[in-house]
Amino acid sequence: MPRPAPAPVPGSRADVTRPRARHATPSTDAALLDLLATIPDPEIPVITITDLGIVRAATLDGTTARVAITPTYSGCPATSLIALAVESRLRDAGLTPAIETRLDPPWTTDWLTEAAHEKLRAYGIAPPTGATRPRCPRCDSPATTEISRFGSTPCKAQWRCDACAEPFDHFKCH
Ligand SMILES: [Zn+2]
């Protein structure tokens, strides 16, 4: 009668070569979405890609994760970084990524979640509201002045608060 194979010794070659998921493998679509909700936006790491509203679909098909992503701004340098981050997070969770880029309908800043607005303000970035002038994310004053059409990234403009004199980024409406 053959003896059962011994369990690999921790730290041994047999142990380290065994693929090990760094994240728990999701077994439901909801758990898959929760996993995606841990991926930060490369440009504004305080918000996640689900806060951004760019994850349009996330379904499991066995261990294949089908994820549809809509890029934010066309030509936004973060788009390919996001796809790479999603791919690597899915692999870390023991899943096979099947990522689809969905261009239609195009993303708008309306897709940012309420949580994203809160997090942006807490981080000192005025979220997009559609108002002509963003309110100061620090003191909430409506008296603000645009300094530069482009901030630290093309999707942000630089403003200054007339009340508290603080400069801040405004996430531009799109
Ligand atoms: Zn202010």
mmCIF file of C-alpha atoms and ligand atoms in Angstrom:
data_model
loop_
_atom_site.group_PDB
_atom_site.id
_atom_site.type_symbol
_atom_site.label_atom_id
_atom_site.label_comp_id
_atom_site.label_asym_id
_atom_site.label_seq_id
_atom_site.Cartn_x
_atom_site.Cartn_y
_atom_site.Cartn_z
ATOM 1 C CA MET A 1 0.000 0.000 0.000
ATOM 2 C CA PRO A 2 1.634 3.328 -1.073
ATOM 3 C CA ARG A 3 2.351 5.766 1.657
ATOM 4 C CA PRO A 4 0.697 9.195 1.315
ATOM 5 C CA ALA A 5 3.041 11.935 0.094
ATOM 6 C CA PRO A 6 4.428 13.857 3.049
ATOM 7 C CA ALA A 7 3.208 17.427 3.513
ATOM 8 C CA PRO A 8 5.790 19.937 2.247
ATOM 9 C CA VAL A 9 8.092 21.262 4.949
ATOM 10 C CA PRO A 10 7.376 24.983 5.434
ATOM 11 C CA GLY A 11 9.982 27.048 3.582
ATOM 12 C CA SER A 12 11.193 24.046 1.595
ATOM 13 C CA ARG A 13 11.295 24.073 -2.200
ATOM 14 C CA ALA A 14 8.091 22.020 -2.429
ATOM 15 C CA ASP A 15 6.366 24.529 -0.180
ATOM 16 C CA VAL A 16 7.519 27.719 -1.914
ATOM 17 C CA THR A 17 6.806 26.470 -5.417
ATOM 18 C CA ARG A 18 3.218 25.693 -4.523
ATOM 19 C CA PRO A 19 1.102 28.598 -5.800
ATOM 20 C CA ARG A 20 -0.300 30.469 -2.877
ATOM 21 C CA ALA A 21 -2.980 33.107 -3.143
ATOM 22 C CA ARG A 22 -2.064 36.327 -1.366
ATOM 23 C CA HIS A 23 -5.737 37.215 -1.199
ATOM 24 C CA ALA A 24 -8.611 34.868 -0.418
ATOM 25 C CA THR A 25 -10.085 33.509 -3.635
ATOM 26 C CA PRO A 26 -13.562 35.002 -4.132
ATOM 27 C CA SER A 27 -16.321 32.470 -4.697
ATOM 28 C CA THR A 28 -19.174 34.873 -5.443
ATOM 29 C CA ASP A 29 -19.574 37.891 -7.722
ATOM 30 C CA ALA A 30 -20.054 40.058 -4.620
ATOM 31 C CA ALA A 31 -16.757 38.825 -3.169
ATOM 32 C CA LEU A 32 -15.084 39.513 -6.526
ATOM 33 C CA LEU A 33 -16.377 43.080 -6.396
ATOM 34 C CA ASP A 34 -15.110 43.387 -2.806
ATOM 35 C CA LEU A 35 -11.676 42.305 -4.014
ATOM 36 C CA LEU A 36 -11.749 44.914 -6.805
ATOM 37 C CA ALA A 37 -12.793 47.492 -4.202
ATOM 38 C CA THR A 38 -9.349 47.088 -2.583
ATOM 39 C CA ILE A 39 -7.496 48.374 -5.660
ATOM 40 C CA PRO A 40 -6.489 52.037 -5.354
ATOM 41 C CA ASP A 41 -6.700 54.484 -8.230
ATOM 42 C CA PRO A 42 -3.041 54.952 -9.290
ATOM 43 C CA GLU A 43 -3.448 58.736 -9.545
ATOM 44 C CA ILE A 44 -5.497 59.376 -6.427
ATOM 45 C CA PRO A 45 -4.747 56.437 -4.115
ATOM 46 C CA VAL A 46 -7.293 57.541 -1.484
ATOM 47 C CA ILE A 47 -10.080 56.332 -3.756
ATOM 48 C CA THR A 48 -10.437 52.878 -5.230
ATOM 49 C CA ILE A 49 -11.347 51.851 -8.752
ATOM 50 C CA THR A 50 -14.857 50.966 -7.579
ATOM 51 C CA ASP A 51 -15.162 54.435 -5.966
ATOM 52 C CA LEU A 52 -14.287 55.827 -9.405
ATOM 53 C CA GLY A 53 -17.173 53.886 -10.898
ATOM 54 C CA ILE A 54 -15.053 52.414 -13.687
ATOM 55 C CA VAL A 55 -15.785 48.756 -12.876
ATOM 56 C CA ARG A 56 -18.836 48.063 -15.037
ATOM 57 C CA ALA A 57 -19.148 44.324 -14.541
ATOM 58 C CA ALA A 58 -17.507 41.671 -12.386
ATOM 59 C CA THR A 59 -18.586 38.067 -12.682
ATOM 60 C CA LEU A 60 -16.986 34.755 -11.848
ATOM 61 C CA ASP A 61 -16.998 31.924 -14.341
ATOM 62 C CA GLY A 62 -15.367 29.144 -12.374
ATOM 63 C CA THR A 63 -11.956 30.598 -11.516
ATOM 64 C CA THR A 64 -12.089 33.027 -14.435
ATOM 65 C CA ALA A 65 -12.897 36.569 -13.365
ATOM 66 C CA ARG A 66 -14.651 38.522 -16.096
ATOM 67 C CA VAL A 67 -14.187 42.197 -15.365
ATOM 68 C CA ALA A 68 -15.319 45.066 -17.576
ATOM 69 C CA ILE A 69 -13.590 48.391 -17.070
ATOM 70 C CA THR A 70 -14.414 51.739 -18.642
ATOM 71 C CA PRO A 71 -11.396 54.051 -18.882
ATOM 72 C CA THR A 72 -11.815 57.474 -17.290
ATOM 73 C CA TYR A 73 -10.356 60.095 -19.598
ATOM 74 C CA SER A 74 -9.292 58.848 -22.985
ATOM 75 C CA GLY A 75 -5.534 58.978 -23.024
ATOM 76 C CA CYS A 76 -5.436 59.040 -19.247
ATOM 77 C CA PRO A 77 -2.041 57.519 -18.434
ATOM 78 C CA ALA A 78 -3.588 55.709 -15.461
ATOM 79 C CA THR A 79 -5.779 53.461 -17.621
ATOM 80 C CA SER A 80 -3.143 50.870 -18.473
ATOM 81 C CA LEU A 81 -1.846 50.984 -14.886
ATOM 82 C CA ILE A 82 -5.346 50.192 -13.655
ATOM 83 C CA ALA A 83 -5.692 47.211 -16.011
ATOM 84 C CA LEU A 84 -2.332 45.897 -14.802
ATOM 85 C CA ALA A 85 -3.289 46.380 -11.154
ATOM 86 C CA VAL A 86 -6.581 44.534 -11.672
ATOM 87 C CA GLU A 87 -4.862 41.702 -13.504
ATOM 88 C CA SER A 88 -2.252 41.251 -10.807
ATOM 89 C CA ARG A 89 -4.784 41.449 -7.940
ATOM 90 C CA LEU A 90 -6.947 38.773 -9.630
ATOM 91 C CA ARG A 91 -3.939 36.499 -10.138
ATOM 92 C CA ASP A 92 -2.912 37.027 -6.512
ATOM 93 C CA ALA A 93 -6.358 35.789 -5.530
ATOM 94 C CA GLY A 94 -5.924 32.631 -7.597
ATOM 95 C CA LEU A 95 -8.174 33.761 -10.445
ATOM 96 C CA THR A 96 -7.638 33.935 -14.195
ATOM 97 C CA PRO A 97 -8.272 37.505 -15.348
ATOM 98 C CA ALA A 98 -10.467 38.147 -18.385
ATOM 99 C CA ILE A 99 -10.479 41.927 -18.589
ATOM 100 C CA GLU A 100 -12.626 43.740 -21.100
ATOM 101 C CA THR A 101 -12.309 47.447 -21.844
ATOM 102 C CA ARG A 102 -15.787 48.866 -22.291
ATOM 103 C CA LEU A 103 -15.814 52.236 -24.063
ATOM 104 C CA ASP A 104 -19.573 52.628 -24.376
ATOM 105 C CA PRO A 105 -21.167 54.337 -22.552
ATOM 106 C CA PRO A 106 -18.217 56.617 -21.840
ATOM 107 C CA TRP A 107 -17.266 57.262 -18.211
ATOM 108 C CA THR A 108 -18.303 60.518 -16.652
ATOM 109 C CA THR A 109 -17.471 62.019 -13.283
ATOM 110 C CA ASP A 110 -21.131 61.355 -12.375
ATOM 111 C CA TRP A 111 -20.057 57.740 -11.868
ATOM 112 C CA LEU A 112 -17.895 58.679 -8.901
ATOM 113 C CA THR A 113 -19.610 57.311 -5.816
ATOM 114 C CA GLU A 114 -20.674 59.433 -2.844
ATOM 115 C CA ALA A 115 -17.911 57.675 -0.883
ATOM 116 C CA ALA A 116 -15.440 58.911 -3.503
ATOM 117 C CA HIS A 117 -16.645 62.504 -3.028
ATOM 118 C CA GLU A 118 -16.148 62.187 0.746
ATOM 119 C CA LYS A 119 -12.694 60.667 0.398
ATOM 120 C CA LEU A 120 -11.589 63.293 -2.145
ATOM 121 C CA ARG A 121 -12.696 66.144 0.140
ATOM 122 C CA ALA A 122 -10.957 64.546 3.111
ATOM 123 C CA TYR A 123 -7.811 64.350 0.977
ATOM 124 C CA GLY A 124 -8.068 68.045 0.025
ATOM 125 C CA ILE A 125 -9.360 67.569 -3.526
ATOM 126 C CA ALA A 126 -12.602 69.275 -4.526
ATOM 127 C CA PRO A 127 -14.835 66.626 -6.110
ATOM 128 C CA PRO A 128 -16.597 67.371 -9.401
ATOM 129 C CA THR A 129 -20.044 68.826 -8.747
ATOM 130 C CA GLY A 130 -20.933 70.561 -11.978
ATOM 131 C CA ALA A 131 -20.815 73.948 -10.226
ATOM 132 C CA THR A 132 -18.844 76.720 -11.971
ATOM 133 C CA ARG A 133 -16.589 76.997 -8.930
ATOM 134 C CA PRO A 134 -15.653 74.136 -6.667
ATOM 135 C CA ARG A 135 -16.093 74.732 -2.921
ATOM 136 C CA CYS A 136 -12.908 74.713 -0.872
ATOM 137 C CA PRO A 137 -12.414 71.119 0.334
ATOM 138 C CA ARG A 138 -10.880 72.470 3.558
ATOM 139 C CA CYS A 139 -13.225 75.232 4.753
ATOM 140 C CA ASP A 140 -16.161 74.689 2.361
ATOM 141 C CA SER A 141 -16.031 78.318 1.184
ATOM 142 C CA PRO A 142 -17.628 78.900 -2.235
ATOM 143 C CA ALA A 143 -15.176 81.770 -2.864
ATOM 144 C CA THR A 144 -12.463 80.076 -4.905
ATOM 145 C CA THR A 145 -10.254 81.083 -7.841
ATOM 146 C CA GLU A 146 -8.718 78.969 -10.569
ATOM 147 C CA ILE A 147 -4.911 79.192 -10.623
ATOM 148 C CA SER A 148 -4.125 76.737 -13.385
ATOM 149 C CA ARG A 149 -6.229 74.671 -15.735
ATOM 150 C CA PHE A 150 -3.974 71.709 -15.092
ATOM 151 C CA GLY A 151 -3.056 70.425 -11.663
ATOM 152 C CA SER A 152 -0.857 67.489 -10.739
ATOM 153 C CA THR A 153 -2.607 65.377 -13.395
ATOM 154 C CA PRO A 154 -4.549 66.331 -16.574
ATOM 155 C CA CYS A 155 -7.888 65.479 -14.914
ATOM 156 C CA LYS A 156 -7.353 68.015 -12.159
ATOM 157 C CA ALA A 157 -7.179 71.815 -12.156
ATOM 158 C CA GLN A 158 -5.462 73.904 -9.528
ATOM 159 C CA TRP A 159 -7.543 76.315 -7.492
ATOM 160 C CA ARG A 160 -7.072 78.508 -4.460
ATOM 161 C CA CYS A 161 -9.518 79.281 -1.711
ATOM 162 C CA ASP A 162 -10.123 83.038 -1.255
ATOM 163 C CA ALA A 163 -11.265 82.459 2.327
ATOM 164 C CA CYS A 164 -8.496 80.289 3.793
ATOM 165 C CA ALA A 165 -5.894 80.925 1.046
ATOM 166 C CA GLU A 166 -5.192 77.220 0.643
ATOM 167 C CA PRO A 167 -4.428 75.937 -2.859
ATOM 168 C CA PHE A 168 -6.233 72.740 -3.796
ATOM 169 C CA ASP A 169 -6.855 70.413 -6.713
ATOM 170 C CA HIS A 170 -10.261 70.261 -8.347
ATOM 171 C CA PHE A 171 -11.255 66.995 -9.969
ATOM 172 C CA LYS A 172 -12.588 68.336 -13.246
ATOM 173 C CA CYS A 173 -16.052 67.495 -14.452
ATOM 174 C CA HIS A 174 -16.170 65.273 -17.464
HETATM 175 ZN ZN ZN B 1 -10.820 77.307 2.210
#
